[in-house]
Tab-separated table of C-alpha atoms and ligand atoms in Angstrom:
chain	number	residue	atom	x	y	z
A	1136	UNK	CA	1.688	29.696	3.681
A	1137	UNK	CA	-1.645	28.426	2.398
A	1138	UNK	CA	-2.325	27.813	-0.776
A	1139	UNK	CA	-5.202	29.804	-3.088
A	1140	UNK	CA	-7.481	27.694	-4.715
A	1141	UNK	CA	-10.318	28.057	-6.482
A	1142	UNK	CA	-14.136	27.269	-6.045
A	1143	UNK	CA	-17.240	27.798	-8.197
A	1144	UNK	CA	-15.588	31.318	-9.768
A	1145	UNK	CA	-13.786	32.538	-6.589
A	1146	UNK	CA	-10.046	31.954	-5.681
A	1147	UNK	CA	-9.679	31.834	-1.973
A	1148	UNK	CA	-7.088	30.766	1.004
A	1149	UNK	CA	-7.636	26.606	0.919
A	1150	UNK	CA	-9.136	27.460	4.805
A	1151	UNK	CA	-12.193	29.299	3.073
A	1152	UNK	CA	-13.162	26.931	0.403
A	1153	UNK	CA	-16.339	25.415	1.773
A	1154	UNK	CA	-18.745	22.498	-0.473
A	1155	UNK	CA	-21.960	21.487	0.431
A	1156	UNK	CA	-22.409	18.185	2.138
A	1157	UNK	CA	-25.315	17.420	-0.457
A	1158	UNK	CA	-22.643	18.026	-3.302
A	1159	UNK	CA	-23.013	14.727	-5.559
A	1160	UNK	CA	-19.375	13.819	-5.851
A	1161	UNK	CA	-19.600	13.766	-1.975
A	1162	UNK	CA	-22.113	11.529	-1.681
A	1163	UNK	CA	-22.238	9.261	-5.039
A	1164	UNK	CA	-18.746	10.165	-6.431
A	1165	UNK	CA	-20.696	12.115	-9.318
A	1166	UNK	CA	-17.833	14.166	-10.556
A	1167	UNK	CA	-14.962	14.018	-12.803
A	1168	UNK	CA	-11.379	15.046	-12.799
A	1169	UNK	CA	-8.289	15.925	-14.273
A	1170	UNK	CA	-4.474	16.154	-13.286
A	1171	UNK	CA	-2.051	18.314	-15.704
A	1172	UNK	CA	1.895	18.792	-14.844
A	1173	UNK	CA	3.416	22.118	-14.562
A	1174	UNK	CA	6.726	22.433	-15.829
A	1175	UNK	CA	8.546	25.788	-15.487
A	1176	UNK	CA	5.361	27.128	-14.744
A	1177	UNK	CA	4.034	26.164	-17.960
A	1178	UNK	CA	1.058	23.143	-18.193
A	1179	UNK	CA	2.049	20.024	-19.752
A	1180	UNK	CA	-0.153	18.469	-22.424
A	1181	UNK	CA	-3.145	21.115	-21.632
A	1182	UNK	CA	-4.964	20.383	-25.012
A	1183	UNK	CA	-5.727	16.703	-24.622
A	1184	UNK	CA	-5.963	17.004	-20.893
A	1185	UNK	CA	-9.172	18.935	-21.538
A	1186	UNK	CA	-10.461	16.694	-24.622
A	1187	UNK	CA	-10.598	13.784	-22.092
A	1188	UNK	CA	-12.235	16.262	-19.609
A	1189	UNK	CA	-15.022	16.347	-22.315
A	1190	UNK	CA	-15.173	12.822	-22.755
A	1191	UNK	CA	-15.699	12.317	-19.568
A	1192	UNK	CA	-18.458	15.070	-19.433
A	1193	UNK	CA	-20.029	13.705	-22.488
A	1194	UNK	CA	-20.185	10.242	-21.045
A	1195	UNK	CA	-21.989	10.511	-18.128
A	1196	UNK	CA	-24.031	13.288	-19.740
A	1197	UNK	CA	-22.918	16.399	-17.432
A	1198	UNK	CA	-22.766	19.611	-18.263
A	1199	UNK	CA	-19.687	21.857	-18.542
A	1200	UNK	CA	-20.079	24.481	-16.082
A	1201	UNK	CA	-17.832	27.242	-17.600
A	1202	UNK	CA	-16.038	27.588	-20.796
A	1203	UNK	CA	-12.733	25.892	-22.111
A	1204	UNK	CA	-11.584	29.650	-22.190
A	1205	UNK	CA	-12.357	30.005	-18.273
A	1206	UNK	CA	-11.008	26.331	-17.987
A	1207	UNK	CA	-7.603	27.666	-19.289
A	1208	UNK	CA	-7.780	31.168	-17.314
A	1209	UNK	CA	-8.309	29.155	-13.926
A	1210	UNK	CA	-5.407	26.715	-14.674
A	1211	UNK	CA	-3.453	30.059	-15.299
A	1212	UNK	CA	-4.278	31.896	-12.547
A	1213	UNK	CA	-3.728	29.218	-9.898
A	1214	UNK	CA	-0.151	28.213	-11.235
A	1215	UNK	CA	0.458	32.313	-11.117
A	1216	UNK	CA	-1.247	33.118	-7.827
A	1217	UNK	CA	0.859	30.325	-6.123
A	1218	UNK	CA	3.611	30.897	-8.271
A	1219	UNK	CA	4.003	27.162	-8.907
A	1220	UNK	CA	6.955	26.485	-10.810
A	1221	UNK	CA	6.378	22.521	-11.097
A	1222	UNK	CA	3.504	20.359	-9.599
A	1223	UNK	CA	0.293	19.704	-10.058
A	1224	UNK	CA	-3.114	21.267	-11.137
A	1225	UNK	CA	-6.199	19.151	-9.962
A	1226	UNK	CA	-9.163	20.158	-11.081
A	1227	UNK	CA	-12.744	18.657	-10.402
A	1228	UNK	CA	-16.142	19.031	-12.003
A	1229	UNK	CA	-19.551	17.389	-10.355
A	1230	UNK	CA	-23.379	17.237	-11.228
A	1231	UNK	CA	-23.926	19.779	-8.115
A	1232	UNK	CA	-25.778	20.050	-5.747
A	1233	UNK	CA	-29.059	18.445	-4.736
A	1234	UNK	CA	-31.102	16.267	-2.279
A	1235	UNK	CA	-30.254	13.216	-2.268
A	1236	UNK	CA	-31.457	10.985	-4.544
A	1237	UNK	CA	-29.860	8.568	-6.850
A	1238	UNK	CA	-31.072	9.591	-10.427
A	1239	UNK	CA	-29.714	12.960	-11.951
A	1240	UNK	CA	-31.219	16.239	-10.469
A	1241	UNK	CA	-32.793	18.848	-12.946
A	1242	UNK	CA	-30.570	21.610	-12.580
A	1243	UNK	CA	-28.536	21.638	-9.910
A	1244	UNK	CA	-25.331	24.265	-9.650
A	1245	UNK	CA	-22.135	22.333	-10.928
A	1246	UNK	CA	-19.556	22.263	-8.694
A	1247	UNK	CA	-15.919	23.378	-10.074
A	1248	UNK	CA	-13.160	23.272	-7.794
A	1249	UNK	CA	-9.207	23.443	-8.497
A	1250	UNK	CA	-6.041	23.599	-6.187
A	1251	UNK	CA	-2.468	23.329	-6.957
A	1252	UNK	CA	0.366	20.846	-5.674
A	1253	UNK	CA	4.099	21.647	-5.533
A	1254	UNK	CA	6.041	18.369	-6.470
A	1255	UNK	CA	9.329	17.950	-8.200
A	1256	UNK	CA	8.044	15.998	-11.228
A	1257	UNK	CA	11.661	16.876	-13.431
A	1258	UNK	CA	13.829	14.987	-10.782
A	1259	UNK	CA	12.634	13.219	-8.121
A	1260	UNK	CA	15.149	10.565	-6.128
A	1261	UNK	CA	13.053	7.334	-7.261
A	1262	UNK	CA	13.128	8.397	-11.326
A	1263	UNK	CA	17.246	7.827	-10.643
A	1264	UNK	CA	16.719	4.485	-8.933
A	1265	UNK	CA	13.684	3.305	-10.101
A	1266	UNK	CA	10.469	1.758	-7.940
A	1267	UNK	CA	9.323	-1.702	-6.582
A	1268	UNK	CA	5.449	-2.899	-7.179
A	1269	UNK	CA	3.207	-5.439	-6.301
A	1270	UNK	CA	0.208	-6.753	-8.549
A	1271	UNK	CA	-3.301	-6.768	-7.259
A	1272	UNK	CA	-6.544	-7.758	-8.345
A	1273	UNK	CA	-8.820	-5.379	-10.594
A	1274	UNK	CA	-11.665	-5.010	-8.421
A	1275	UNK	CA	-13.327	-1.756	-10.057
A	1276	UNK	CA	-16.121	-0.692	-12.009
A	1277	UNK	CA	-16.395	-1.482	-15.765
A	1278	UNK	CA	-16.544	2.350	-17.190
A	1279	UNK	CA	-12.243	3.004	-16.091
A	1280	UNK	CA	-12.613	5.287	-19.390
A	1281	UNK	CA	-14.129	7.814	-17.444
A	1282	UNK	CA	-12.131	9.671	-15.304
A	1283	UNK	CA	-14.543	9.960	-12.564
A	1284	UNK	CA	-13.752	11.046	-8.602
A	1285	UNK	CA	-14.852	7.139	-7.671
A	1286	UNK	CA	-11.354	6.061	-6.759
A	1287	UNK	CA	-11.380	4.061	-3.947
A	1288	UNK	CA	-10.118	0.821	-5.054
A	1289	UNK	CA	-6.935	2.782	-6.140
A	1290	UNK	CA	-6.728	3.966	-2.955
A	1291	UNK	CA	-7.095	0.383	-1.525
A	1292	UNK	CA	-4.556	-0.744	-4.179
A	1293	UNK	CA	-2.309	2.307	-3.284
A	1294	UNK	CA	-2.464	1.304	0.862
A	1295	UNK	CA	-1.723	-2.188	-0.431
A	1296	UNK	CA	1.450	-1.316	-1.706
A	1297	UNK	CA	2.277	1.107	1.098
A	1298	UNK	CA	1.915	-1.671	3.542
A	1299	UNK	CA	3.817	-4.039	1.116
A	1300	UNK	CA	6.523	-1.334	1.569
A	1301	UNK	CA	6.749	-0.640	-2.484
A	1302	UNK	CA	5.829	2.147	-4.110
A	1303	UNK	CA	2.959	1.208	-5.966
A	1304	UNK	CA	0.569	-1.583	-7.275
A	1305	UNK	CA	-0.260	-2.786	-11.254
A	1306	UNK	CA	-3.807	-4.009	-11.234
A	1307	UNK	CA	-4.439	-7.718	-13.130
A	1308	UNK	CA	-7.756	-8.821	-14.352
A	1309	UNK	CA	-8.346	-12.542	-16.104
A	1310	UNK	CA	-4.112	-12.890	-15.854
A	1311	UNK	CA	-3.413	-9.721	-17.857
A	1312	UNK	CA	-2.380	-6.212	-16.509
A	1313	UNK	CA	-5.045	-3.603	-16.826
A	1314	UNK	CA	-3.150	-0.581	-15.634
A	1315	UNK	CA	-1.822	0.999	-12.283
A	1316	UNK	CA	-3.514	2.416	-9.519
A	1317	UNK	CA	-3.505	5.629	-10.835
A	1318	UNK	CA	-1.066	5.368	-14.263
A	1319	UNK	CA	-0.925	3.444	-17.010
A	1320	UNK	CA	1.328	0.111	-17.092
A	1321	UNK	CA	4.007	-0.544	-20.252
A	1322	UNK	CA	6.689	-3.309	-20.158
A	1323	UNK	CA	9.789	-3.806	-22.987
A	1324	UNK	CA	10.388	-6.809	-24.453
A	1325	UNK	CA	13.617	-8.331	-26.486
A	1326	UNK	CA	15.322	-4.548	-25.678
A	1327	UNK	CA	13.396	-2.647	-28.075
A	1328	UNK	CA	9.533	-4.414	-28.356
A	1329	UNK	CA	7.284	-1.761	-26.322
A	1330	UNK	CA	4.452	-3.410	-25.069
A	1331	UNK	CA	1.046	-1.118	-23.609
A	1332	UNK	CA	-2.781	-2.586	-22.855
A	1333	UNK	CA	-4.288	-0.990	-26.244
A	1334	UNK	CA	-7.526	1.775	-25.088
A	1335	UNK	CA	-11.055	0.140	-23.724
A	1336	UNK	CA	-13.487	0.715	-21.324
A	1337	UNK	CA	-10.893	-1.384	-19.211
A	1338	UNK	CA	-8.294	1.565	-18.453
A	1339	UNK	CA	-8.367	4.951	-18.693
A	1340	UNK	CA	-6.767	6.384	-21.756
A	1341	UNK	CA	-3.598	8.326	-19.745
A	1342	UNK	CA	-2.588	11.284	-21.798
A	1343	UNK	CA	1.057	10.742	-20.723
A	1344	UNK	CA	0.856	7.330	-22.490
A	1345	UNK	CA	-0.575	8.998	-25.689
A	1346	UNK	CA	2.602	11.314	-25.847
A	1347	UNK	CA	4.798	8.340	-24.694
A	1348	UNK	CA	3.706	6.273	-27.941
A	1349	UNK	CA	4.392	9.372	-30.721
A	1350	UNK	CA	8.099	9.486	-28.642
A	1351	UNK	CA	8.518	5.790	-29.104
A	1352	UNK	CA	7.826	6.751	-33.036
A	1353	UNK	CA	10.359	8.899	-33.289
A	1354	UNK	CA	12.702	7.081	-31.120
A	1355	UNK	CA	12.366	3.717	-33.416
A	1356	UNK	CA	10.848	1.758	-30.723
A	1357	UNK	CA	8.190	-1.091	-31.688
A	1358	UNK	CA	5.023	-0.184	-30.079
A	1359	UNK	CA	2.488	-3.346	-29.552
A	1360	UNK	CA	-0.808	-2.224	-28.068
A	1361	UNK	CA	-1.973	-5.447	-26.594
A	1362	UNK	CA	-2.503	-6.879	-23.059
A	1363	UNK	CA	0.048	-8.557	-21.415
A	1364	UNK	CA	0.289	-11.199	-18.517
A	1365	UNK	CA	2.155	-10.483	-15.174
A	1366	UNK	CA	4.461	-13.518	-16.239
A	1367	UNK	CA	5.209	-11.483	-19.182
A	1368	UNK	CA	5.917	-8.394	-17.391
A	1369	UNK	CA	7.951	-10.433	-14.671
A	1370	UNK	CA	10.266	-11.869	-17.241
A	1371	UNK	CA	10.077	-8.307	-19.225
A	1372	UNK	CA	13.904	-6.370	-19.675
A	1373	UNK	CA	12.166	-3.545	-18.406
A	1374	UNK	CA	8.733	-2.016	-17.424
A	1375	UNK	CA	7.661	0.946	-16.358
A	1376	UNK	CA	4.615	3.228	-15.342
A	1377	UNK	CA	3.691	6.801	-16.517
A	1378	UNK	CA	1.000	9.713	-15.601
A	1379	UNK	CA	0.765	13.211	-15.353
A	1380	UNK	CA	2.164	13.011	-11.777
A	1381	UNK	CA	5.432	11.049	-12.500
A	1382	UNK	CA	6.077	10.954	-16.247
A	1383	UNK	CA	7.712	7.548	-17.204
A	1384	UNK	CA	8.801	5.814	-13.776
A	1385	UNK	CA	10.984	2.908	-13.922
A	1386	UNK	CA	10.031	-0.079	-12.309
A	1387	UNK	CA	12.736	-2.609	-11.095
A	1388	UNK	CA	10.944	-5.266	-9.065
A	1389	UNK	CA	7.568	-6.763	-9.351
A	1390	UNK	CA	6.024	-9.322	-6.604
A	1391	UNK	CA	9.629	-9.355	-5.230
A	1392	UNK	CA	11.081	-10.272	-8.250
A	1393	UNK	CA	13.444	-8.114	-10.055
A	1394	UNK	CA	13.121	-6.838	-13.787
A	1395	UNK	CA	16.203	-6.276	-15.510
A	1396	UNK	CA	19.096	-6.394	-13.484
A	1397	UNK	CA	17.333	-4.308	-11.000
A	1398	UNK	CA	18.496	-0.757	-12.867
A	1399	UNK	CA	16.069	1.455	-15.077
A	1400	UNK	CA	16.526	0.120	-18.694
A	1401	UNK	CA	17.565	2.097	-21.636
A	1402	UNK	CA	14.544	2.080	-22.959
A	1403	UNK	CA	13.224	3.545	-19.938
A	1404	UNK	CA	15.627	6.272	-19.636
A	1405	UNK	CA	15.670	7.279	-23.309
A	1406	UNK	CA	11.492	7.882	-23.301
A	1407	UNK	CA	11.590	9.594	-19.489
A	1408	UNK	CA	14.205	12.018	-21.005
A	1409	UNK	CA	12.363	12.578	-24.339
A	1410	UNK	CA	9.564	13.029	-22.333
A	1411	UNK	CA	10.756	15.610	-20.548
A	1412	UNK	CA	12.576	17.305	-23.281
A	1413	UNK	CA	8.876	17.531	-25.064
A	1414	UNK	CA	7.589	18.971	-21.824
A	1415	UNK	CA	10.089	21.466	-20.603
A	1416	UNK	CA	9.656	22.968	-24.515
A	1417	UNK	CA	5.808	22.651	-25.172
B	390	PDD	N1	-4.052	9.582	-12.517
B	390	PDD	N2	-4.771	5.292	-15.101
B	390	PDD	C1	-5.376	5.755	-13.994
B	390	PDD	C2	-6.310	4.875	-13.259
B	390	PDD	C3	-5.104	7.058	-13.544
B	390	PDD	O1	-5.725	7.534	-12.446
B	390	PDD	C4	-4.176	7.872	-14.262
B	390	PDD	C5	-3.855	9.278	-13.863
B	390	PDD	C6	-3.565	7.318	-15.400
B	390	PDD	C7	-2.572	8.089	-16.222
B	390	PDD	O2	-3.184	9.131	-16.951
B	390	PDD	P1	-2.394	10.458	-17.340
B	390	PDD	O3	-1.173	10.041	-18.069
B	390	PDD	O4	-3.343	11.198	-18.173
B	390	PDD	O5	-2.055	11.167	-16.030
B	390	PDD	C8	-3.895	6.040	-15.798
B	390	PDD	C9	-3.812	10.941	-12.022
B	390	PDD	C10	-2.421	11.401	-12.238
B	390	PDD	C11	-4.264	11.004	-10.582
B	390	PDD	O6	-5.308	10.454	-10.300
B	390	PDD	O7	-3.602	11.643	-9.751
C-alpha cells in the first residue's frame, strides 16, 4: 500500500507527488531538513526539532513557507493518515523554484514536502548487539550547523561503511572525531566520564544528543563536551552514536578493533533505556 505524503499543502499517494526539475534543492541542494521519531504514534522531541528547523531557516536567510501551527498539523496528519505507530517523519523545506541561477531568486514558491517511514526505532536487532564502524575523513563543507539537504559526503561515508561491511562510519578531521555520517559521536571513558564534540559550525547540533546530556544529569554521569581523538575512542570502555533515527546505538568495534569487550556498556544501556523511557512518555 502506498504511502500519503504531503507536498506544498496537498497530501497525496507518494505516485502523485511531482517537484519541478528547476526546484533549488534539486539543483544546488538549497533546502533544509528535519527527521523527528514517532513513538506510539506520538513525535519525539517535536519542540526543538522545529527550533533547529528555524535555525537553519534563519541561517541561510529562507523563508518559512507556512506556520509552526501548519508545521505541527502536517506532522499530525501524516503519522494519522498512515497510521504510523513508530518511524520516521522527514520533512523538507527549499528556496523554490526558479531558473537557474546561482544567487537567491526574488520570490520564488517554497517548496515543502513531508513523507513518513515505518521503522522499529524501540527495538531493533543491532540496539541488543550493538554495531561495528569505520572512521573516515571529514571531507564536507564548513557550515555542518545547518541542516541542509547537501548530504552527499554522508552518503559517500555511509557506502564506505556498507562496502567495509559495518554499519556505519565516524567522520575525523585534524585527528579528532567530528561526528557520524548522519548522528552525533559520544565515547565513555574510566566507566562513568561521558565524552561528546562540544556544538560548532563543525557538527550539527543533534537534538537526540541535547536530550542524551540532561539524561546523563540525572543519571550522575560526567559529561565533558570536548573533541576527542580516534585513539581515544579506540581505547574508550564504550562509545556509541545517537539520532532521531536510532536513539543511542552501541558501538562495539571501530577500524576492526573492538571497544569494550565487544558488548554494549552499561553506560550505553542505562542512557538508550532512559532515552526511551523519556520518549515513550513525552
Ligand atoms: N540525521 N549529525 C548529522 C550529520 C546528522 O545528519 C544527524 C541526524 C545527527 C543527529 O541529529 P538528531 O539527533 O537531531 O537526529 C547528527 C538524520 C537522522 C538523518 O539525516 O536522517
Amino acid at each position: 500500500m502506498s504511502r500519503i505524503v504531503y507536498v506544498n499543502g496537498n497530501y497525496v499517494p507518494e505516485e502523485e507527488a511531482k517537484i519541478s526539475i528547476f526546484d533549488r534543492a534539486f539543483l544546488f541542494a538549497d533546502g533544509i531538513y528535519e527527521v523527528t521519531a514517532v513513538i506510539d504514534g506520538k513525535l519525539v522531541d517535536y519542540e526543538p526539532h522545529m527550533e533547529r528547523l528555524h535555525r537553519s531557516l534563519r541561517e541561510l536567510d529562507m523563508a518559512q513557507p507556512i506556520t509552526d501551527a501548519d508545521l505541527r498539523e502536517m506532522h499530525e496528519q501524516l503519522v494519522e493518515r498512515n497510521n504510523i505507530s513508530q518511524g520516521l517523519i522527514y520533512m523538507q523545506i527549499t528556496r523554490g523554484v526558479a531558473e537557474r541561477d546561482f544567487s537567491y531568486p526574488e520570490d520564488a514558491a517554497q517548496t515543502l514536502i513531508a513523507f513518513t517511514q515505518v521503522k522499529d526505532l524501540v527495538d531493533p536487532p543491532a540496539a541488543k548487539t550493538g554495531i561495528s564502524i569505520i572512521t573516515i575523513p571529514d571531507i564536507r563543507w564548513k557550515r555542518r550547523d545547518i541542516k541542509t539537504t547537501g548530504m552527499l559526503a554522508q552518503a559517500m561515508g555511509k557506502q564506505a561503511a556498507k562496502e567495509a561491511g559495518v554499519g556505519d562510519a565516524w567522520m575525523v578531521e585534524d585527528g579528532y572525531v567530528t561526528e557520524g555520517t548522519s548522528n552525533t559521536a559520544f565515547i565513555v571513558l574510566d566507566e562513568n566520564r561521558l565524552i561528546t564534540r562540544p556544538l560548532s559550525n563543525s557538527i550539527l547540533a543533534g537534538i537526540t544528543r541535547r536530550t542524551i546530556l540532561k539524561l546523563a544529569e540525572t543519571g550522575e554521569i560526567t559529561v565533558e563536551e570536548r573533541p576527542f581523538t580516534v585513539e581515544e575512542a579506540k581505547s574508550a570502555s564504550e562509545a556509541f552514536l545517537t539520532s532521531a533515527s536510532t536513539f543511542v546505538m552501541p558501538i562495539v568495534e571501530i577500524d576492526g578493533e573492538m571497544i569494550g569487550g565487544g558488548q554494549p556498556g552499561p553506560v550505553t544501556r542505562k542512557l538508550r533505556g532512559m532515552y526511551l523511557e523519556e520518549a515513550k512518555n513525552a
